[in-house]
Coordinates of C-alpha atoms and ligand atoms in Angstrom, one line a residue:
X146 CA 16.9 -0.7 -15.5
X147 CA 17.1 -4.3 -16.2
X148 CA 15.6 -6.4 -18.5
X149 CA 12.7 -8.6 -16.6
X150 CA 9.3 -7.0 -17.9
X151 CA 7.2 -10.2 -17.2
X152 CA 3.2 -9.1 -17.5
X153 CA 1.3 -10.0 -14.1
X154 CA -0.4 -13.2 -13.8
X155 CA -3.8 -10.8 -13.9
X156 CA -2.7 -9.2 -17.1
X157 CA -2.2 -12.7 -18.9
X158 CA -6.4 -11.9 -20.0
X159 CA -4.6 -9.1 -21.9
X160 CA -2.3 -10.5 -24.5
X161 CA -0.2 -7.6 -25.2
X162 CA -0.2 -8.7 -29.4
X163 CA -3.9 -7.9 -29.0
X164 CA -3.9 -4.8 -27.1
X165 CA -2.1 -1.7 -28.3
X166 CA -3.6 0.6 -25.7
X167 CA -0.9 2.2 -24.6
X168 CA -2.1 2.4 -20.7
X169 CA 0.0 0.6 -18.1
X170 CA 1.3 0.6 -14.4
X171 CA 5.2 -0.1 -14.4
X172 CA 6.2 -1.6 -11.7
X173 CA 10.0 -0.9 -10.5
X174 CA 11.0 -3.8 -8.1
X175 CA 14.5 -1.6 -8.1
X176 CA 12.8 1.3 -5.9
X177 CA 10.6 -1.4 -3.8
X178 CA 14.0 -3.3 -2.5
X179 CA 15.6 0.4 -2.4
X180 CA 12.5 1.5 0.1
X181 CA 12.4 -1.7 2.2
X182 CA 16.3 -1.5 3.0
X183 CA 15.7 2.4 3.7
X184 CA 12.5 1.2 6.5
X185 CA 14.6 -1.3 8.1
X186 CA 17.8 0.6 7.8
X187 CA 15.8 3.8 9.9
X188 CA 13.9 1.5 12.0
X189 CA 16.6 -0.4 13.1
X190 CA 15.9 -4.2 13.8
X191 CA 13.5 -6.5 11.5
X192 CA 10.7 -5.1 9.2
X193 CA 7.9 -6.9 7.5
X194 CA 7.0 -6.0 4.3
X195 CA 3.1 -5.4 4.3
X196 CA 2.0 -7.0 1.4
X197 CA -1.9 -6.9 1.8
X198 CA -4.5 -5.7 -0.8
X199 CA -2.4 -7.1 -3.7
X200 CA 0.9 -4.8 -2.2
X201 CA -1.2 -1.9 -2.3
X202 CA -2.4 -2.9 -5.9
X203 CA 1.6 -3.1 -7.0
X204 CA 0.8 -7.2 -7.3
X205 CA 1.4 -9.4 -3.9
X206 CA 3.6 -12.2 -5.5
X207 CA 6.1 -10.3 -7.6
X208 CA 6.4 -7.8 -4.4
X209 CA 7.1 -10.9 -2.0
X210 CA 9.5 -12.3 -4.8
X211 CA 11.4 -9.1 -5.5
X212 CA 11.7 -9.0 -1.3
X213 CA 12.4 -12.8 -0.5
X214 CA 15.7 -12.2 -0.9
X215 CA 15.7 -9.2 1.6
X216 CA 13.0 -9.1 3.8
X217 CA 12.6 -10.3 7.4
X218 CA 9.1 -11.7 6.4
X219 CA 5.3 -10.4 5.5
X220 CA 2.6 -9.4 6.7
X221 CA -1.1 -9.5 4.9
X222 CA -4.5 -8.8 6.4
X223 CA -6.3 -11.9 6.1
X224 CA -6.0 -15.7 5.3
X225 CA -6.5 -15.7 2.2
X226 CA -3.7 -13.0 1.0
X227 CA -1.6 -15.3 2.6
X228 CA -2.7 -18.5 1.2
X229 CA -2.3 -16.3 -2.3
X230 CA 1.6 -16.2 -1.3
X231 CA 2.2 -19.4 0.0
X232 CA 0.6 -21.5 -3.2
X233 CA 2.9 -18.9 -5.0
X234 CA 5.8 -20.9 -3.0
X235 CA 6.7 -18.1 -1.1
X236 CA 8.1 -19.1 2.7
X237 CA 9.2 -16.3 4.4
X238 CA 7.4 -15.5 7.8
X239 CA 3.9 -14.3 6.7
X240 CA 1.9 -12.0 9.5
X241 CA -1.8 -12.2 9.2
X242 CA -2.8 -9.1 10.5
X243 CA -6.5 -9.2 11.2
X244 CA -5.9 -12.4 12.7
X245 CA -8.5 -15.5 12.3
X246 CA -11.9 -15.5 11.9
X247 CA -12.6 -18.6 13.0
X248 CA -10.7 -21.8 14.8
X249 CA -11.5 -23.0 11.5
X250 CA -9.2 -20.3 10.4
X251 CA -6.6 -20.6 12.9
X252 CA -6.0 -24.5 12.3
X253 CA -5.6 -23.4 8.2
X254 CA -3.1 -20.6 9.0
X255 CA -0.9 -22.9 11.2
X256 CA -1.1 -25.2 8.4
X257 CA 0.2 -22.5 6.5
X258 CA 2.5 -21.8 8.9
X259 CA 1.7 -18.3 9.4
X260 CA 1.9 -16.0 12.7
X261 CA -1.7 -14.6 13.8
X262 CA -3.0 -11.3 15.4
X263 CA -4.5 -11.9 18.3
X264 CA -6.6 -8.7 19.6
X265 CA -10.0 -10.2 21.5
X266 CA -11.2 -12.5 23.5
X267 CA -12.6 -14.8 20.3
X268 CA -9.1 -14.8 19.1
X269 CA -7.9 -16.2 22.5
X270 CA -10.1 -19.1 23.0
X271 CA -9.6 -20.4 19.3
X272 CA -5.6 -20.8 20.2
X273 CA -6.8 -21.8 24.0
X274 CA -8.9 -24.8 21.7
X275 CA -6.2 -26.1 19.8
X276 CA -3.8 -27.7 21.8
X277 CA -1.9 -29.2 19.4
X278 CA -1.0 -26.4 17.3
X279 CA 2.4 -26.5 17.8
X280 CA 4.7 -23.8 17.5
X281 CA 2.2 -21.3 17.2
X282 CA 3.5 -17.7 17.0
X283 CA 1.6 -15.1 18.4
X284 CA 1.2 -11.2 18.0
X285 CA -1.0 -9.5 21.1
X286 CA -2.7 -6.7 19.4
X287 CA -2.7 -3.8 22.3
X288 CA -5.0 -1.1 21.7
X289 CA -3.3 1.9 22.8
X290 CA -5.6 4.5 21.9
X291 CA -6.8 3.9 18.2
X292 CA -10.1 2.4 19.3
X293 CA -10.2 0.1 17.0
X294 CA -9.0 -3.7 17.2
X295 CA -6.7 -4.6 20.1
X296 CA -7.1 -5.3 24.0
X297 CA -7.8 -2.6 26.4
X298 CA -4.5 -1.7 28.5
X299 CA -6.0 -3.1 31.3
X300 CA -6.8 -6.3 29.6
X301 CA -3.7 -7.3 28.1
X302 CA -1.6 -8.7 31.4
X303 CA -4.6 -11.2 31.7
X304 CA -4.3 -12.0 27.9
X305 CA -0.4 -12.4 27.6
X306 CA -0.8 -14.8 31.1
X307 CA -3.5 -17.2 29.4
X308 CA -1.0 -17.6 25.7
X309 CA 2.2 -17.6 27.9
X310 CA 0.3 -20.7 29.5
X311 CA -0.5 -22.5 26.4
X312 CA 2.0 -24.4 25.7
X313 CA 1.1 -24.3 21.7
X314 CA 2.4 -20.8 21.7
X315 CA 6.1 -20.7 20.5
X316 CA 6.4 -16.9 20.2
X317 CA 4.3 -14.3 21.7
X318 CA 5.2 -10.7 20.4
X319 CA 3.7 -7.6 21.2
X320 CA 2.6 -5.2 19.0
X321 CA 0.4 -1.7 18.7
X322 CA -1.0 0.5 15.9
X323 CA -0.8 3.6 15.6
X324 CA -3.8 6.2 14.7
X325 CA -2.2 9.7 13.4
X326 CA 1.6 9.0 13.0
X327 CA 1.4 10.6 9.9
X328 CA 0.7 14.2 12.0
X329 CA 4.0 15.2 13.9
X330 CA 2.4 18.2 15.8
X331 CA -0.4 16.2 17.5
X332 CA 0.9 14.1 20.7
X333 CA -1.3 11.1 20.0
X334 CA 1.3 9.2 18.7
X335 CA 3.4 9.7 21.8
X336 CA 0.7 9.0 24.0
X337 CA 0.4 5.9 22.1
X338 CA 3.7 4.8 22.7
X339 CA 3.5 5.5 26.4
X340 CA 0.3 3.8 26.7
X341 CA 1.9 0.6 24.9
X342 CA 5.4 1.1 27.3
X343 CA 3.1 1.2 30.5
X344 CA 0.9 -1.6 29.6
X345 CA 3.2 -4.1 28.2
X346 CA 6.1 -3.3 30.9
X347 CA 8.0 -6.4 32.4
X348 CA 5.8 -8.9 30.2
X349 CA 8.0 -10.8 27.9
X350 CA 8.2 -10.8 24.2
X351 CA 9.4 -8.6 21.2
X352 CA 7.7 -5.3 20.4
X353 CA 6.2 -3.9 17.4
X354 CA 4.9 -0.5 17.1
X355 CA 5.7 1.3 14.2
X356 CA 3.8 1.6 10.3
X357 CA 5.5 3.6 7.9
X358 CA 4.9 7.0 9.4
X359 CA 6.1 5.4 12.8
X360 CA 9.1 4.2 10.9
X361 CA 9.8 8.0 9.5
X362 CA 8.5 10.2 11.9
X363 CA 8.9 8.5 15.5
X364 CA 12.2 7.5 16.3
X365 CA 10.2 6.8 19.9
X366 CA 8.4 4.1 18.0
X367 CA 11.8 1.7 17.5
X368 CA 10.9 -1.7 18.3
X369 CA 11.9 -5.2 17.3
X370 CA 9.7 -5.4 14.3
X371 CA 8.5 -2.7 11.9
X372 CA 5.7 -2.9 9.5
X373 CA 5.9 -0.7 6.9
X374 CA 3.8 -0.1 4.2
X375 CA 3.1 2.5 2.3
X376 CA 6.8 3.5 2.1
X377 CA 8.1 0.5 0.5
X378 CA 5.7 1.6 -2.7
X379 CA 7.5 5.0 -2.2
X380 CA 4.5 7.3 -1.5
X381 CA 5.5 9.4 1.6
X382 CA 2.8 9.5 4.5
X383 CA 3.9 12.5 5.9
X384 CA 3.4 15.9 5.3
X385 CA 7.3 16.9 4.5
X386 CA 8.3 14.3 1.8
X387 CA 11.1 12.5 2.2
X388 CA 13.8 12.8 -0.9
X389 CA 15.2 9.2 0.3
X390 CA 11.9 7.0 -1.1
X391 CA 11.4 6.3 -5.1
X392 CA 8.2 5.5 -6.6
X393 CA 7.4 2.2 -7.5
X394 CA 4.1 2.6 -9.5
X395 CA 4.4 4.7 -12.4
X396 CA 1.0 4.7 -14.1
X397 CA 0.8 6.0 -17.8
X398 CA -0.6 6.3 -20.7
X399 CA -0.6 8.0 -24.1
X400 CA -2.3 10.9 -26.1
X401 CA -4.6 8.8 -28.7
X402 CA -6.4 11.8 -30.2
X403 CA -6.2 15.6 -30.2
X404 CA -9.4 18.2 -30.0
X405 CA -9.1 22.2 -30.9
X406 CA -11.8 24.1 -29.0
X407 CA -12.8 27.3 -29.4
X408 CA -14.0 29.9 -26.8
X409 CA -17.0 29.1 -25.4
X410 CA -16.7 25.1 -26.1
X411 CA -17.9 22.5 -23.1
X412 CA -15.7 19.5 -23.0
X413 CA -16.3 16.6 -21.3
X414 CA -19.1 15.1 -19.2
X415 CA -21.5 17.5 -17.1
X416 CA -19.5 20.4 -19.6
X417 CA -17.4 21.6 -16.8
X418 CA -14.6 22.9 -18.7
X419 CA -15.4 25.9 -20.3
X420 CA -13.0 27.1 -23.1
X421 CA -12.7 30.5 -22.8
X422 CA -9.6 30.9 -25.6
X423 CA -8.9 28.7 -28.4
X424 CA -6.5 25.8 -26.9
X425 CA -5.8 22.4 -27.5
X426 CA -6.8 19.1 -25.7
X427 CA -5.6 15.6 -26.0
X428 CA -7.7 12.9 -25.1
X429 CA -5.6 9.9 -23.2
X430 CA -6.4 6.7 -23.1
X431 CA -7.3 6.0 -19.2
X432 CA -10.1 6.8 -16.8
X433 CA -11.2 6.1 -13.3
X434 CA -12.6 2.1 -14.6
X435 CA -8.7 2.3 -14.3
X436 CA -8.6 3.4 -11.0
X437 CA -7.4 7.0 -11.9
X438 CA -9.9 9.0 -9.5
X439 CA -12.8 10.8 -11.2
X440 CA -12.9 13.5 -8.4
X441 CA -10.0 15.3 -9.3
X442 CA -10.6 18.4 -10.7
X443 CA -9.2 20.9 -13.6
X444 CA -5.8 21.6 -13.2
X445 CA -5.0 18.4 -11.7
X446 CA -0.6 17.5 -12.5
X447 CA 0.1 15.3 -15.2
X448 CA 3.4 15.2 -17.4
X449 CA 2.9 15.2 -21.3
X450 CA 5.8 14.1 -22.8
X451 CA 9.0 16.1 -20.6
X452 CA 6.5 18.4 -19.6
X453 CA 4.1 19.9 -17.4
X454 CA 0.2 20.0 -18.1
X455 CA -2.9 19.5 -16.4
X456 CA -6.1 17.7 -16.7
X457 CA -8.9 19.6 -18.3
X458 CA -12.8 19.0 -17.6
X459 CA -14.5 15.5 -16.0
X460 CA -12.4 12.5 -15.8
X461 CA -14.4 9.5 -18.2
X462 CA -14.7 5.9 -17.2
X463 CA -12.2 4.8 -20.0
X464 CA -10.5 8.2 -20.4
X465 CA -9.5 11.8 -19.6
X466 CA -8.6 15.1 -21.0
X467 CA -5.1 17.1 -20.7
X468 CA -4.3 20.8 -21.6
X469 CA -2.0 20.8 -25.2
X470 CA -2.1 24.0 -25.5
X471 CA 1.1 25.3 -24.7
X472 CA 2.7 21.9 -25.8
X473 CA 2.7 22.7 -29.2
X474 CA 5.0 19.7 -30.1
X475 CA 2.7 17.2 -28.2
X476 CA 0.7 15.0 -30.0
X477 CA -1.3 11.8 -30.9
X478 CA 1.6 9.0 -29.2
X479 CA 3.0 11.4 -26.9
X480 CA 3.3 9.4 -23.2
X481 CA 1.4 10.9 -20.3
X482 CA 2.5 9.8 -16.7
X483 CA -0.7 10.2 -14.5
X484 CA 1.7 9.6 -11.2
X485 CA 5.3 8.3 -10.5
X486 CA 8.8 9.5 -10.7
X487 CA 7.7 13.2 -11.9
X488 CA 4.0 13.8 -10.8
X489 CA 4.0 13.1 -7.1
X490 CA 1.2 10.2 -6.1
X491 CA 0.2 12.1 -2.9
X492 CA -0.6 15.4 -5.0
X493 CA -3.1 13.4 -7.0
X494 CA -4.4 12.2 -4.2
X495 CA -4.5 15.4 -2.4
X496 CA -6.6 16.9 -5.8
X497 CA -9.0 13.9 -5.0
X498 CA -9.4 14.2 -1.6
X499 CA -7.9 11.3 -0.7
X500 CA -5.0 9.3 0.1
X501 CA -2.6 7.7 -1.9
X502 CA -3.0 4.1 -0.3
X503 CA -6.5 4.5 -1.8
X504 CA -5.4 5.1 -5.2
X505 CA -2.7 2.6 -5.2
X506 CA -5.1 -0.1 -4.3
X507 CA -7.7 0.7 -6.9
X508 CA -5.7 0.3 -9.8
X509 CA -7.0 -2.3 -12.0
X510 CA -7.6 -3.0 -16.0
X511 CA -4.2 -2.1 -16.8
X512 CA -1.4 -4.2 -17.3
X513 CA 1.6 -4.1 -14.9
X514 CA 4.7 -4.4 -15.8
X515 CA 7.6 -5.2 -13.9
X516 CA 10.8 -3.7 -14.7
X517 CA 13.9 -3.7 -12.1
X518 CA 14.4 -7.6 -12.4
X519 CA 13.2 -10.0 -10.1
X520 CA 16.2 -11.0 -8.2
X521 CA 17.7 -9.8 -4.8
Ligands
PLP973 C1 -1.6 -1.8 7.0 C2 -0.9 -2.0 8.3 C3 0.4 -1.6 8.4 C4 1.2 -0.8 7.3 O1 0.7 0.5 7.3 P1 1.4 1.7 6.4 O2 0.7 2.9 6.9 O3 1.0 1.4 5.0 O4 2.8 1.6 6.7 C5 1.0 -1.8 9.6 N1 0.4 -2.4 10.6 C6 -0.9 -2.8 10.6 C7 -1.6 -3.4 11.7 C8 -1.6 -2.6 9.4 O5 -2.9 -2.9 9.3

C-alpha cells in the first residue's frame, strides 16, 4: 500500500499525539477505485459513484477525490451532500438523488450545477417555474413497482412531454429503482425492468436502472448509467459473494486489557456470558458509541491477531469482549479487526440483524485513515 495516511477532516478533533487509543477505520482508496472500475466494467456504459451519507460513512470528499480521476460523476441524496463536495472543489457531474425540496432548492442546485431527480408533480412545476435555468439536466424518477418515490407508469408520458417542452431542460434521462435486486429467485426485479421498458418505450433520453445488485445480479438491468453503491465500499449485496470486490473499510482495534474468569463468572452488562470453564477475555477498545452494533451476540467473528475468535457477552458503549482462550499468545496490544479483509462486513451484519449499509454508515468516533494514496 502507499504512503498517503492523511487523518479525515472530522478526525482533526482527534490529534493523533493525544490519542493512543488504538481504535480506527482504514480506509483503502486502492479497493474503492478497484470496485468502481469492476461496476462500470460489468455494467457496461457510465456509472456514478453514490457518494451519499458521507460514502456510506467511508468519508464523501476523500471517496470523490480518490474517484475524480475515474468516475463518470456522483450521485448524493440531497443538496447539501452535494454542496459538501462542491466547496471541497470537486466538479464532476453530481446527481442529487432525492431531488429538490423546494424551487428554492432547485435554483441552488443549478447554481451548483448539479443534475436533479425529478419523481412528482412538486418536482415538475419548480423546473416548469424557472425558466431560466439553463441547461438543466433532468433524471425522471419512474416508479416501477417499489412504491416509493417516482411517477406512476401511466404518469410518466405526461411528465417526460411537459420537461421535453421546457426549454431549460438540457438532458432528460430516465431512470428506475429497484426494490429486491439483491434476491435472484424472486421475479420482482424482472417485472421491474419490464415495467420501466413498457412505460418509457419510444420516449427519448438515456436509461438508468441498476444499484449495485442490479449491476451484479441483472445483466437485464444494463442501461446507460449505473449507480452503484454499496459495491464500490466492497460489501457484496447478494447472497453468493462475489470473490471480485475488496473491502474498503477495515475497522480495528486493539486488546487494552486481559480478564481470567472462572466457571460460573458473569461478564459484561445484563451478565449474559456465563463462564462455564476457566477461559480468558480481552477487553478491546471499541463499542457500539463507535458504531460497532450492540445487538450482535456471543460468538459473533472477530480476528485476534492472525486468528480466529469471537465476541464474548454484551457489547459496551466504549468497548467489547473477545474469547482469549485458545489464543494463548494474544495479549494486551494484540490488533483486533472487527470487519474488513478477514471478517466479512455482511456476517457482522447478519449477527446483528441487519445490513451492512447500516453499519457502514454508523461509524463514527474513530479516526479514518486513508491508506491507498489519493491519486488516480
Ligand atoms: C442509494 C441509491 C443507489 C445505490 O444503491 P446501492 O444498493 O448502495 O448500490 C442507487 N440509486 C438510488 C436511487 C439510491 O437511492
Amino acid at each position: 500500500m502507499s504512503a498517503s495516511t492523511a487523518l479525515a477532516p472530522h478526525a482533526a478533533s482527534l490529534p493523533p499525539a493525544f490519542s493512543d487509543r488504538p481504535s480506527r477505520a482504514v480506509i483503502d482508496l486502492d479497493a474503492l477505485r478497484h470496485n468502481y472500475r469492476l461496476a462500470r466494467g460489468r455494467h457496461g456504459g457510465r456509472a456514478l459513484a453514490a457518494l451519499k451519507a458521507d460514502a456510506y460513512g467511508h468519508g464523501d470528499v476523500a471517496c470523490a477525490r480518490a474517484l475524480a480521476p475515474l468516475a463518470d460523476g456522483f450521485a448524493v441524496a440531497f443538496l447539501a451532500e452535494a454542496h459538501a463536495l462542491r466547496a471541497a472543489g470537486i466538479a464532476a457531474p453530481i446527481l442529487i438523488l432525492e431531488g429538490c425540496f423546494s424551487a428554492e432548492e432547485l435554483v441552488a442546485a443549478h447554481a451548483m450545477d448539479c443534475w436533479v431527480v425529478a419523481h412528482q408533480e412538486s418536482q415538475l412545476r419548480a423546473i416548469e417555474a424557472h425558466p431560466e435555468l439553463a441547461g438543466l439536466n433532468v433524471w425522471l424518477k419512474v416508479d416501477s413497482g417499489m412504491r416509493r418515490a417516482g411517477f406512476l407508469p401511466a404518469d410518466v408520458r405526461d411528465a417526460h412531454r411537459r420537461l421535453a417542452a421546457c426549454p431549460q431542460v438540457a438532458r432528460l434521462t430516465l431512470m428506475t429503482h429497484f426494490a429486491r435486486a439483491d434476491e435472484p429467485g424472486v421475479p420482482a426485479t424482472a417485472d421491474q425492468i419490464a415495467c420501466f421498458e413498457a412505460a418509457t418505450a419510444g420516449l427519448a433520453g438515456e436509461r438508468s436502472l441498476a444499484n449495485s445488485a442490479g449491476v451484479l445480479g441483472w445483466p437485464a438491468a444494463r442501461g446507460d448509467w449505473a449507480r452503484p453503491g454499496i459495491l464500490l465500499y466492497g460489501a457484496d449485496p447478494m447472497p453468493l459473494p462475489d470473490a471480485a470486490l475488496r473491502p474498503v473499510m477495515t475497522l480495528e482495534s486493539a486488546v487494552f486489557a486481559v480478564r481470567d474468569l472462572q466457571p460460573g463468572d458473569a461478564l459484561g452488562y445484563g451478565g449474559r456470558f456465563v463462564a462455564d470453564a476457566p477461559c480468558r477475555v480481552g477487553l478491546v477498545a471499541i463499542g457500539y458509541a463507535d458504531g460497532y452494533p450492540r445487538t450482535v451476540p456471543t460468538g459473533t467473528p472477530v480476528l485476534v491477531g492472525e486468528q480466529s475468535s469471537r465476541i464474548v457477552g454484551r457489547v459496551s458503549m466504549d468497548l467489547l469482549t473477545v474469547d482469549l482462550t485458545h489464543l494463548p499468545e494474544a495479549g494486551i496490544g494484540s490488533r483486533v479487526e472487527l470487519w474488513g479483509p478477514r471478517v466479512p462486513i455482511n456476517l457482522v451484519a447478519a449477527a446483528a440483524g441487519t445490513i451492512s449499509y447500516e453499519l457502514l454508515c454508523h461509524v463514527r468516533r474513530v479516526p479514518r485513515m486513508y491508506v491507498g494514496g489519493t491519486g488516480g
